[in-house]
CSV table of C-alpha atoms in Angstrom, one decimal:
chain,number,residue,atom,x,y,z
A,296,MET,CA,23.1,12.8,-12.4
A,297,TYR,CA,20.8,10.0,-11.1
A,298,VAL,CA,21.0,11.6,-7.7
A,299,LEU,CA,19.9,15.0,-9.0
A,300,THR,CA,16.9,13.6,-11.0
A,301,SER,CA,16.0,11.5,-8.0
A,302,LEU,CA,16.1,14.5,-5.7
A,303,ARG,CA,14.0,16.4,-8.2
A,304,SER,CA,11.3,13.8,-8.3
A,305,ALA,CA,11.4,13.6,-4.5
A,306,TRP,CA,10.8,17.3,-4.4
A,307,LEU,CA,7.9,17.1,-6.8
A,308,THR,CA,6.4,14.3,-4.7
A,309,PHE,CA,7.0,16.3,-1.5
A,310,LYS,CA,5.0,19.2,-2.9
A,311,HIS,CA,1.9,17.0,-3.0
A,312,LEU,CA,1.8,17.3,0.8
A,313,PHE,CA,0.1,20.6,0.3
A,314,HIS,CA,-2.4,19.4,-2.4
A,315,ARG,CA,-6.0,18.6,-1.7
A,316,THR,CA,-6.5,14.9,-1.1
A,317,GLU,CA,-8.9,13.1,-3.4
A,318,THR,CA,-10.2,10.7,-0.8
A,319,VAL,CA,-14.0,10.7,-0.2
A,320,GLN,CA,-14.6,9.7,3.4
A,321,TYR,CA,-17.5,7.5,2.4
A,322,PRO,CA,-20.0,6.8,5.2
A,323,GLU,CA,-19.8,10.4,6.5
A,324,GLN,CA,-19.3,12.0,3.1
A,325,MET,CA,-21.6,10.6,0.4
A,326,PRO,CA,-20.2,10.7,-3.1
A,327,TYR,CA,-22.4,12.2,-5.9
A,328,LEU,CA,-23.9,9.5,-8.0
A,329,ALA,CA,-25.0,10.4,-11.5
A,330,PRO,CA,-28.6,9.4,-12.4
A,331,ARG,CA,-27.3,6.9,-14.9
A,332,THR,CA,-25.2,5.1,-12.3
A,333,ARG,CA,-25.7,1.3,-12.5
A,334,GLY,CA,-26.7,0.2,-9.1
A,335,ARG,CA,-29.6,-1.8,-7.6
A,336,ILE,CA,-32.1,-3.1,-10.2
A,337,VAL,CA,-35.8,-2.2,-10.0
A,338,LEU,CA,-38.9,-3.1,-11.9
A,339,THR,CA,-40.9,0.0,-12.9
A,340,ARG,CA,-44.6,0.6,-13.7
A,341,ASP,CA,-46.0,2.5,-16.6
A,342,PRO,CA,-47.7,5.9,-16.1
A,343,ASP,CA,-51.1,4.2,-15.6
A,344,GLY,CA,-49.6,2.2,-12.7
A,345,HIS,CA,-49.5,-1.2,-14.4
A,346,GLU,CA,-46.4,-3.4,-14.3
A,347,ARG,CA,-44.3,-2.7,-17.4
A,348,CYS,CA,-42.7,-6.1,-17.5
A,349,VAL,CA,-44.2,-8.4,-20.3
A,350,SER,CA,-42.2,-11.5,-19.4
A,351,CYS,CA,-40.3,-11.5,-22.7
A,352,TYR,CA,-37.3,-13.2,-21.0
A,353,LEU,CA,-34.8,-11.0,-22.9
A,354,CYS,CA,-33.2,-9.7,-19.6
A,355,SER,CA,-32.7,-13.2,-18.3
A,356,ALA,CA,-31.4,-14.3,-21.7
A,357,VAL,CA,-28.9,-11.5,-22.0
A,358,CYS,CA,-27.7,-11.7,-18.4
A,359,PRO,CA,-24.0,-12.7,-18.5
A,360,CYS,CA,-24.1,-14.3,-15.0
A,361,ASP,CA,-27.6,-15.8,-15.1
A,362,CYS,CA,-28.8,-14.0,-12.1
A,363,ILE,CA,-32.3,-13.1,-13.4
A,364,SER,CA,-35.0,-15.8,-13.2
A,365,LEU,CA,-38.7,-15.2,-14.1
A,366,GLN,CA,-41.8,-17.0,-15.3
A,367,ARG,CA,-44.8,-15.6,-17.2
A,368,THR,CA,-48.2,-16.0,-15.6
A,369,SER,CA,-50.3,-18.9,-16.8
A,370,ALA,CA,-53.4,-16.7,-17.2
A,371,PRO,CA,-54.3,-16.3,-20.9
A,372,ASN,CA,-53.7,-12.9,-22.5
A,373,GLN,CA,-51.9,-11.8,-19.4
A,374,TRP,CA,-48.2,-11.0,-19.7
A,375,GLN,CA,-47.0,-10.1,-16.2
A,376,PRO,CA,-44.4,-12.3,-14.7
A,377,GLU,CA,-45.7,-14.8,-12.1
A,378,PHE,CA,-42.4,-14.5,-10.3
A,379,PHE,CA,-39.4,-12.4,-11.0
A,380,ARG,CA,-36.2,-13.0,-9.1
A,381,ILE,CA,-32.8,-11.4,-9.2
A,382,ASN,CA,-29.9,-12.9,-7.3
A,383,PHE,CA,-27.8,-9.9,-6.4
A,384,SER,CA,-25.0,-12.0,-5.0
A,385,ARG,CA,-24.4,-12.9,-8.6
A,386,CYS,CA,-25.3,-9.7,-10.4
A,387,ILE,CA,-22.4,-7.7,-11.8
A,388,PHE,CA,-24.5,-4.6,-12.5
A,389,CYS,CA,-23.5,-4.5,-16.1
A,390,GLY,CA,-26.8,-3.0,-17.2
A,391,LEU,CA,-27.4,-5.4,-20.2
A,392,CYS,CA,-30.8,-6.3,-18.9
A,393,GLU,CA,-31.8,-2.6,-18.9
A,394,GLU,CA,-30.6,-2.3,-22.5
A,395,ALA,CA,-32.4,-5.5,-23.6
A,396,CYS,CA,-35.7,-4.6,-22.0
A,397,PRO,CA,-38.2,-3.6,-24.7
A,398,THR,CA,-40.7,-2.0,-22.3
A,399,SER,CA,-38.2,-0.1,-20.0
A,400,ALA,CA,-39.5,-2.2,-17.1
A,401,ILE,CA,-36.1,-3.3,-15.7
A,402,GLN,CA,-33.9,-0.3,-14.7
A,403,LEU,CA,-30.7,0.2,-12.7
A,404,ILE,CA,-30.8,3.0,-10.1
A,405,PRO,CA,-28.0,4.8,-8.3
A,406,ASP,CA,-28.1,2.9,-5.1
A,407,PHE,CA,-25.3,0.4,-4.2
A,408,GLU,CA,-25.7,0.0,-0.4
A,409,MET,CA,-27.3,-3.4,-0.3
A,410,SER,CA,-25.0,-5.3,1.9
A,411,GLU,CA,-26.5,-8.2,3.9
A,412,TYR,CA,-25.1,-10.5,6.5
A,413,ASN,CA,-27.1,-13.5,5.1
A,414,ARG,CA,-26.5,-14.4,1.5
A,415,GLN,CA,-30.0,-15.5,1.0
A,416,ASN,CA,-31.2,-12.0,1.7
A,417,LEU,CA,-29.6,-10.9,-1.5
A,418,VAL,CA,-32.1,-12.8,-3.6
A,419,TYR,CA,-34.8,-10.2,-4.4
A,420,GLU,CA,-38.3,-11.3,-5.3
A,421,LYS,CA,-40.8,-9.4,-7.4
A,422,GLU,CA,-42.3,-7.5,-4.5
A,423,ASN,CA,-38.8,-6.3,-3.5
A,424,LEU,CA,-38.0,-5.2,-7.0
A,425,LEU,CA,-41.3,-3.5,-8.0
A,426,ILE,CA,-41.5,0.2,-7.4
A,427,ALA,CA,-44.5,2.5,-7.6
A,428,GLY,CA,-43.2,4.9,-10.2
A,429,THR,CA,-41.9,5.0,-13.7
A,430,GLY,CA,-38.2,5.2,-12.9
A,431,LYS,CA,-36.0,6.9,-15.5
A,432,VAL,CA,-38.5,6.8,-18.4
A,433,PRO,CA,-41.5,8.8,-17.1
A,434,GLU,CA,-43.8,8.9,-20.2
A,435,TYR,CA,-43.3,5.6,-21.8
A,436,ASN,CA,-46.1,3.1,-22.0
A,437,TYR,CA,-45.4,0.1,-24.1
A,438,TYR,CA,-49.0,-0.8,-24.9
A,439,ARG,CA,-49.7,2.7,-26.1
A,440,VAL,CA,-47.1,2.7,-28.8
A,441,ALA,CA,-46.8,-1.0,-29.6
A,442,GLY,CA,-49.6,-0.9,-32.1
A,443,ILE,CA,-51.4,-3.8,-30.6
A,444,ASP,CA,-54.9,-4.2,-29.3
A,445,ALA,CA,-54.7,-4.0,-25.5
A,446,PHE,CA,-56.0,-2.3,-22.4
A,447,GLY,CA,-59.0,-0.8,-24.2
A,448,LYS,CA,-57.0,0.7,-27.0
A,449,HIS,CA,-57.6,-0.7,-30.5
A,450,LYS,CA,-55.2,-0.9,-33.4
A,451,GLY,CA,-54.5,2.5,-34.9
A,452,GLU,CA,-55.7,4.5,-31.9
A,453,GLY,CA,-52.4,5.2,-30.3
A,454,PRO,CA,-50.3,8.3,-30.8
A,455,ALA,CA,-48.3,8.3,-34.1
A,456,GLU,CA,-50.3,5.4,-35.3
A,457,ARG,CA,-52.4,5.2,-38.5
A,458,PRO,CA,-55.5,3.1,-38.8
A,459,PRO,CA,-54.8,-0.4,-40.1
A,460,VAL,CA,-54.8,-0.8,-43.8
A,461,ASP,CA,-57.6,-3.0,-45.2
A,462,PRO,CA,-55.6,-5.6,-47.2
A,463,ARG,CA,-58.7,-6.5,-49.3
A,464,GLY,CA,-59.4,-2.9,-50.3
A,465,LEU,CA,-58.8,-2.0,-54.0
A,466,MET,CA,-57.4,1.5,-53.5
A,467,PRO,CA,-53.8,2.0,-52.4
B,83,MET,CA,22.8,-3.5,41.1
B,84,SER,CA,24.6,-1.9,38.2
B,85,VAL,CA,24.1,-5.0,36.2
B,86,LEU,CA,20.3,-4.8,36.8
B,87,PHE,CA,20.3,-1.2,35.9
B,88,ALA,CA,22.2,-1.8,32.7
B,89,PHE,CA,19.7,-4.6,31.9
B,90,LEU,CA,16.8,-2.3,32.5
B,91,HIS,CA,18.5,0.4,30.4
B,92,ALA,CA,18.9,-1.9,27.5
B,93,LEU,CA,15.4,-3.2,27.8
B,94,ALA,CA,14.0,0.3,27.9
B,95,LEU,CA,15.9,1.3,24.7
B,96,LEU,CA,14.8,-2.0,23.1
B,97,LEU,CA,11.2,-1.3,23.8
B,98,ALA,CA,11.5,2.3,22.7
B,99,VAL,CA,13.0,1.2,19.4
B,100,VAL,CA,10.4,-1.5,18.7
B,101,THR,CA,7.6,0.9,19.6
B,102,LEU,CA,9.1,3.5,17.4
B,103,ALA,CA,9.4,1.1,14.5
B,104,ALA,CA,5.8,-0.1,15.0
B,105,PHE,CA,4.7,3.6,15.1
B,106,LEU,CA,6.6,4.3,11.9
B,107,THR,CA,4.4,1.9,10.0
B,108,TRP,CA,1.5,4.2,10.7
B,109,VAL,CA,3.6,7.4,10.0
B,110,GLU,CA,4.8,5.9,6.7
B,111,ARG,CA,1.3,5.0,5.5
B,112,ARG,CA,-0.1,8.3,6.6
B,113,VAL,CA,2.6,10.5,5.1
B,114,LEU,CA,2.7,8.3,1.9
B,115,GLY,CA,-1.0,8.9,1.7
B,116,PHE,CA,-0.6,12.6,1.7
B,117,TRP,CA,2.1,12.5,-0.9
B,118,GLN,CA,-0.1,10.4,-3.1
B,119,ASP,CA,-3.1,12.8,-2.6
B,120,ARG,CA,-4.8,10.3,-0.3
B,121,LEU,CA,-5.6,10.4,3.4
B,122,GLY,CA,-4.0,7.2,4.6
B,123,PRO,CA,-5.2,5.4,7.7
B,124,ASN,CA,-7.1,8.0,9.8
B,125,ARG,CA,-10.0,6.0,11.4
B,126,VAL,CA,-8.5,4.3,14.5
B,127,GLY,CA,-8.0,6.8,17.3
B,128,TRP,CA,-7.1,10.5,16.7
B,129,GLN,CA,-6.0,10.8,13.1
B,130,GLY,CA,-5.5,7.1,13.0
B,131,ILE,CA,-2.8,7.1,15.7
B,132,LEU,CA,-4.0,3.8,17.2
B,133,GLN,CA,-3.7,2.0,13.8
B,134,VAL,CA,-0.5,0.5,15.2
B,135,ALA,CA,-2.5,-1.1,18.0
B,136,ALA,CA,-5.1,-2.4,15.6
B,137,ASP,CA,-2.4,-3.9,13.4
B,138,MET,CA,-0.7,-5.5,16.3
B,139,ILE,CA,-3.9,-7.2,17.5
B,140,LYS,CA,-4.6,-8.3,13.9
B,141,ILE,CA,-1.1,-9.7,13.3
B,142,PHE,CA,-1.0,-11.5,16.7
B,143,PHE,CA,-4.3,-13.2,16.0
B,144,LYS,CA,-3.4,-14.4,12.5
B,145,GLN,CA,-2.6,-18.1,12.0
B,146,ASP,CA,1.1,-18.6,12.5
B,147,TRP,CA,1.6,-21.1,9.7
B,148,ILE,CA,4.7,-22.8,8.7
B,149,PRO,CA,4.4,-24.4,5.3
B,150,GLY,CA,5.0,-28.2,5.3
B,151,PHE,CA,7.7,-28.0,2.7
B,152,ALA,CA,9.7,-25.4,4.6
B,153,ASP,CA,12.9,-26.2,6.6
B,154,LYS,CA,11.4,-25.6,10.0
B,155,PRO,CA,14.3,-24.6,12.3
B,156,THR,CA,15.9,-22.2,9.8
B,157,PHE,CA,12.5,-20.9,8.9
B,158,ILE,CA,11.9,-19.9,12.5
B,159,ALA,CA,15.4,-18.6,13.0
B,160,ALA,CA,15.4,-16.2,10.0
B,161,PRO,CA,13.1,-13.5,11.3
B,162,ILE,CA,14.8,-13.7,14.7
B,163,ILE,CA,18.2,-13.0,13.1
B,164,VAL,CA,16.8,-10.1,11.1
B,165,LEU,CA,15.2,-8.4,14.1
B,166,ALA,CA,17.9,-9.2,16.6
B,167,SER,CA,20.8,-8.0,14.4
B,168,VAL,CA,19.0,-4.7,13.7
B,169,LEU,CA,18.2,-4.2,17.4
B,170,LEU,CA,21.7,-5.1,18.6
B,171,ALA,CA,23.1,-2.4,16.3
B,172,PHE,CA,21.2,0.2,18.3
B,173,ALA,CA,23.5,-0.5,21.2
B,174,VAL,CA,26.3,1.6,19.7
B,175,ILE,CA,24.3,4.6,18.4
B,176,PRO,CA,25.6,7.6,20.4
B,177,PHE,CA,22.3,9.3,21.2
B,178,GLY,CA,23.9,11.4,23.9
B,179,ASN,CA,22.5,12.4,27.3
B,180,GLY,CA,23.2,8.9,28.6
B,181,VAL,CA,20.5,7.3,26.5
B,182,ASP,CA,22.9,5.2,24.5
B,183,ILE,CA,24.1,1.9,25.9
B,184,VAL,CA,27.7,1.5,24.6
B,185,GLY,CA,28.1,4.6,22.4
B,186,ALA,CA,31.7,4.7,23.4
B,187,LEU,CA,32.5,1.2,22.2
B,188,ASN,CA,35.9,1.3,20.7
B,189,VAL,CA,34.8,-0.7,17.6
B,190,GLY,CA,31.3,0.8,17.5
B,191,LEU,CA,31.3,1.3,13.7
B,192,LEU,CA,32.7,-2.1,13.0
B,193,PHE,CA,30.0,-3.6,15.3
B,194,PHE,CA,27.4,-1.8,13.2
B,195,LEU,CA,28.9,-3.1,10.0
B,196,GLY,CA,29.0,-6.6,11.5
B,197,MET,CA,25.4,-6.5,12.5
B,198,THR,CA,24.3,-5.4,9.0
B,199,SER,CA,26.2,-8.3,7.6
B,200,LEU,CA,24.4,-10.6,10.0
B,201,SER,CA,21.1,-9.3,8.9
B,202,VAL,CA,21.9,-10.5,5.4
B,203,TYR,CA,21.8,-14.0,6.8
B,204,GLY,CA,18.4,-13.6,8.1
B,205,VAL,CA,17.0,-12.5,4.8
B,206,VAL,CA,18.9,-15.1,2.8
B,207,LEU,CA,18.0,-17.9,5.2
B,208,ALA,CA,14.3,-16.8,5.1
B,209,GLY,CA,14.4,-17.1,1.3
B,210,TRP,CA,16.3,-20.4,1.4
B,211,SER,CA,14.3,-22.2,4.1
B,212,SER,CA,10.9,-21.3,2.6
B,213,ARG,CA,11.7,-23.7,-0.3
B,214,SER,CA,9.4,-21.8,-2.7
B,215,LYS,CA,10.5,-20.2,-5.9
B,216,PHE,CA,9.6,-16.6,-5.2
B,217,SER,CA,11.2,-16.8,-1.7
B,218,LEU,CA,14.4,-18.3,-3.2
B,219,LEU,CA,14.6,-15.6,-5.9
B,220,GLY,CA,14.1,-12.9,-3.3
B,221,GLY,CA,16.7,-14.5,-1.0
B,222,MET,CA,19.2,-14.7,-3.9
B,223,ARG,CA,18.6,-11.1,-4.8
B,224,ALA,CA,19.0,-10.1,-1.2
B,225,ALA,CA,22.3,-11.9,-1.0
B,226,ALA,CA,23.7,-10.3,-4.1
B,227,GLN,CA,22.4,-6.8,-3.4
B,228,MET,CA,23.2,-6.6,0.2
B,229,ILE,CA,26.7,-8.0,0.0
B,230,SER,CA,27.7,-5.9,-2.9
B,231,TYR,CA,26.3,-2.7,-1.4
B,232,GLU,CA,27.9,-3.6,1.9
B,233,VAL,CA,31.3,-3.4,0.2
B,234,PHE,CA,31.2,0.2,-0.6
B,235,MET,CA,29.2,1.1,2.5
B,236,GLY,CA,32.3,0.0,4.5
B,237,ILE,CA,34.6,1.9,2.2
B,238,ALA,CA,32.5,5.0,2.4
B,239,VAL,CA,32.5,5.2,6.2
B,240,ILE,CA,36.3,4.7,6.3
B,241,GLY,CA,36.6,8.3,5.2
B,242,VAL,CA,34.8,9.4,8.4
B,243,VAL,CA,36.9,7.0,10.4
B,244,MET,CA,40.1,8.5,8.9
B,245,GLN,CA,39.1,12.1,9.7
B,246,ALA,CA,37.9,11.3,13.2
B,247,GLY,CA,40.8,8.9,13.9
B,248,SER,CA,38.5,6.4,15.6
B,249,PHE,CA,35.9,3.7,15.2
B,250,ASN,CA,34.3,5.0,18.4
B,251,LEU,CA,31.0,6.6,17.4
B,252,GLU,CA,31.1,9.0,20.4
B,253,LYS,CA,34.5,10.2,19.3
B,254,ILE,CA,33.3,10.5,15.7
B,255,VAL,CA,30.4,12.7,16.9
B,256,ALA,CA,32.9,14.7,19.1
B,257,ALA,CA,35.1,15.2,16.1
B,258,GLN,CA,32.3,17.1,14.3
B,259,THR,CA,32.1,19.9,16.9
B,260,HIS,CA,33.4,22.5,14.4
B,261,ILE,CA,32.3,21.1,11.1
B,262,TRP,CA,29.9,18.3,10.3
B,263,PHE,CA,31.4,15.5,8.2
B,264,ILE,CA,28.7,16.0,5.5
B,265,VAL,CA,30.9,18.9,4.2
B,266,PRO,CA,34.3,17.2,3.7
B,267,GLN,CA,32.7,13.7,3.2
B,268,PHE,CA,29.8,14.6,0.9
B,269,PHE,CA,30.4,11.8,-1.6
B,270,GLY,CA,31.1,9.4,1.2
B,271,PHE,CA,27.8,10.3,2.6
B,272,LEU,CA,26.1,9.8,-0.7
B,273,ALA,CA,27.6,6.3,-1.0
B,274,PHE,CA,26.9,5.5,2.6
B,275,PHE,CA,23.2,6.6,2.4
B,276,ILE,CA,22.5,4.8,-0.8
B,277,ALA,CA,24.2,1.7,0.4
B,278,GLY,CA,22.2,2.0,3.7
B,279,ILE,CA,18.9,2.1,1.7
B,280,ALA,CA,20.0,-1.1,-0.1
B,281,GLU,CA,21.0,-2.7,3.2
B,282,ALA,CA,17.6,-1.9,4.8
B,283,HIS,CA,16.2,-3.2,1.4
B,284,ARG,CA,13.9,-0.2,1.3
B,285,LEU,CA,12.4,1.2,-1.8
B,286,PRO,CA,13.7,2.0,-4.4
B,287,PHE,CA,16.1,-0.9,-3.6
B,288,ASP,CA,13.5,-3.3,-2.4
B,289,LEU,CA,14.3,-6.0,-5.0
B,290,PRO,CA,14.4,-8.8,-2.4
B,291,GLU,CA,10.8,-8.1,-1.8
B,292,GLY,CA,9.7,-6.7,-5.2
B,293,GLU,CA,6.0,-7.5,-4.6
B,294,ASN,CA,4.9,-7.1,-8.1
B,295,GLU,CA,7.3,-9.6,-9.5
B,296,LEU,CA,8.1,-11.9,-6.6
B,297,GLY,CA,4.9,-12.0,-4.6
B,298,ALA,CA,6.5,-10.7,-1.4
B,299,GLY,CA,10.0,-12.0,-2.1
B,300,PHE,CA,11.9,-13.6,0.7
B,301,HIS,CA,9.0,-13.4,3.2
B,302,THR,CA,6.3,-14.8,0.8
B,303,GLU,CA,5.7,-17.8,3.0
B,304,TYR,CA,5.7,-16.0,6.3
B,305,SER,CA,2.6,-15.2,8.3
B,306,SER,CA,1.5,-13.7,11.6
B,307,MET,CA,4.2,-12.4,14.0
B,308,LYS,CA,7.1,-14.0,12.0
B,309,PHE,CA,6.1,-11.7,9.2
B,310,GLY,CA,5.6,-9.0,11.8
B,311,MET,CA,9.2,-9.4,12.9
B,312,PHE,CA,10.5,-8.8,9.4
B,313,PHE,CA,8.2,-5.8,9.2
B,314,VAL,CA,9.4,-4.3,12.5
B,315,GLY,CA,12.9,-5.2,11.6
B,316,GLU,CA,12.6,-3.3,8.3
B,317,TYR,CA,11.3,-0.2,10.1
B,318,ALA,CA,13.9,-0.5,12.9
B,319,GLY,CA,16.4,-0.7,10.0
B,320,ILE,CA,15.2,2.7,8.8
B,321,VAL,CA,15.6,4.2,12.2
B,322,LEU,CA,19.0,2.7,12.5
B,323,LEU,CA,20.2,4.0,9.1
B,324,SER,CA,18.8,7.5,9.9
B,325,ALA,CA,20.5,7.5,13.3
B,326,LEU,CA,23.8,6.4,11.9
B,327,SER,CA,23.7,8.9,9.1
B,328,VAL,CA,23.2,11.6,11.8
B,329,ALA,CA,25.9,10.3,14.0
B,330,LEU,CA,28.5,9.9,11.2
B,331,TYR,CA,27.8,12.9,8.9
B,332,PHE,CA,25.4,15.3,10.6
B,333,GLY,CA,27.1,16.0,13.9
B,334,GLY,CA,25.1,13.6,16.1
B,335,GLY,CA,23.6,15.6,18.9
B,336,HIS,CA,25.4,18.8,18.2
B,337,GLY,CA,23.1,21.8,17.9
B,338,PRO,CA,22.2,25.0,19.7
B,339,ILE,CA,19.7,25.4,22.7
B,340,PHE,CA,18.3,21.9,22.9
B,341,PRO,CA,20.1,19.0,24.6
B,342,PRO,CA,21.9,16.5,22.3
B,343,ILE,CA,19.1,13.8,22.4
B,344,ILE,CA,16.5,16.2,21.0
B,345,TRP,CA,18.8,17.3,18.2
B,346,PHE,CA,19.6,13.6,17.5
B,347,ALA,CA,15.9,12.8,17.4
B,348,LEU,CA,15.1,15.8,15.2
B,349,LYS,CA,17.9,15.1,12.7
B,350,SER,CA,17.0,11.3,12.6
B,351,SER,CA,13.4,12.0,12.0
B,352,PHE,CA,14.3,14.2,9.1
B,353,PHE,CA,16.1,11.2,7.5
B,354,VAL,CA,13.3,8.8,8.3
B,355,ILE,CA,10.8,11.1,6.5
B,356,PHE,CA,13.3,11.5,3.7
B,357,LEU,CA,13.5,7.7,3.3
B,358,ILE,CA,9.7,7.6,3.2
B,359,LEU,CA,9.7,10.4,0.6
B,360,LEU,CA,12.1,8.3,-1.6
B,361,ARG,CA,9.7,5.5,-1.4
B,362,ALA,CA,6.9,7.7,-2.6
B,363,ALA,CA,9.0,9.3,-5.4
B,364,LEU,CA,11.3,6.7,-7.0
B,365,PRO,CA,10.6,3.6,-9.0
B,366,ARG,CA,12.4,0.3,-8.4
B,367,PRO,CA,15.4,-0.2,-10.7
B,368,ARG,CA,15.9,-3.4,-12.7
B,369,TYR,CA,18.1,-6.0,-11.1
B,370,ASP,CA,21.0,-5.6,-13.5
B,371,GLN,CA,20.7,-1.8,-13.2
B,372,LEU,CA,21.0,-2.1,-9.5
B,373,MET,CA,24.1,-4.2,-9.8
B,374,SER,CA,25.8,-2.0,-12.3
B,375,TYR,CA,24.8,1.1,-10.3
B,376,GLY,CA,26.4,-0.3,-7.2
B,377,TRP,CA,29.6,-1.7,-8.8
B,378,LYS,CA,30.3,0.8,-11.6
B,379,LEU,CA,29.2,4.0,-10.0
B,380,MET,CA,28.9,3.9,-6.2
B,381,PHE,CA,31.9,1.6,-5.7
B,382,PRO,CA,34.4,3.8,-7.6
B,383,LEU,CA,32.8,6.9,-6.0
B,384,ALA,CA,33.5,5.5,-2.5
B,385,ILE,CA,37.1,4.5,-3.4
B,386,GLY,CA,37.7,7.9,-5.0
B,387,ASN,CA,36.3,9.6,-1.9
B,388,LEU,CA,38.7,7.5,0.2
B,389,ALA,CA,41.7,8.3,-1.9
B,390,VAL,CA,40.9,12.0,-2.0
B,391,THR,CA,40.4,12.1,1.8
B,392,GLY,CA,43.7,10.3,2.3
B,393,GLY,CA,45.5,12.6,-0.1
B,394,VAL,CA,44.1,15.8,1.5
B,395,MET,CA,44.9,14.5,5.0
B,396,ILE,CA,48.5,13.8,3.9
B,397,ALA,CA,48.8,17.2,2.2
B,398,LEU,CA,47.5,18.9,5.3
B,399,GLY,CA,49.9,16.9,7.4
B,400,GLN,CA,47.3,15.6,9.8
């Protein structure tokens, strides 16, 4: 009895000799990576070409392995980071920074080929992280929809915004 | 002169077996890969055929480390015993065409059984001298498994010996000119083959190694070429088991057109592939299942086979 069932499973295994193999021969044969693949981290710009990052520190706070380090610029009314540093030797590509980011500045892209011989080269500075485009969120501009007074736009002038209510007015 | 020739003959067979065993490591990984819908090693050389060379270079350059807590002389002796006992057993395999060394040894089969018993010592001593828990557990399992499976392995082959009337493996092959012993000795073959798998501690009976429960079992503490000797010994054991199954039950080198050595190689490689297939297909039994399987099923089967063989031979007046 044992022998027969064993022979049957041996036969079933043997038939796999004629199945297609699942292996992807990686360097010659590149696997398809979905656009939402969590790979290398980039900093994007808004459609006007300004840096999206407003140095809110949420990404660095949420990062489970503390690999993001940044500092807001000291200039008044300026919110770009003075430095923005990601240590990719610690990054686990969990994507929490992307979810935390209120301005869609920090994004993960489908690229994982970032091996280095020197560990120091895995520390990416802001100029390494910044890209020219908008990344995965093409239209979004935080300052246009945030309802604040910035970049020549006054309160209530943005899309889907109403003019501010005068709190001292009598009429509702 | 004849002494020198005999020495060279033995050396050539030795080298051939060791090379074959090393080559088998690649064959196994490749074929196993296909059976698991993978590709297996295919990078070094044509279709990965030089993987053996790469592995050899790697394993020779690894640190040959003996743990400080190990019993040094026994620790070194154990892999030598395993490899030597398997290689010595090849001396009596009747390959035919003058390739075999002492195929006509009058106690050939006993010599083989003796050598498999010796290889138990290698495994047990490896587990014992390592002085680590996993190794010791592996060694204990090896002792119990191999000794209890050896019992009915011996009983199973007695059926063949009774029919052929000799322990001489060449005479046993010659006795299969008309009918292979697989037909009258089918249950004997089952018992012999299953016991042989357990003797070579191959999957599904690889409890002495059992890597997911014992690390690597009896060779947990071994590194570099000492581990390599266990490894080559295991694969040489596969070849030995296949060759002996062919010699005892599948007519040795008998077959049409081709010379005996070709038929022997073809039949043996069928069993080698079948052993690899069993590894791909079957899960490892629990330890108590292994024991009860051996003693309560295979042992009575082998004894029954022996009794029926004897009864039929008396009835036929042979």
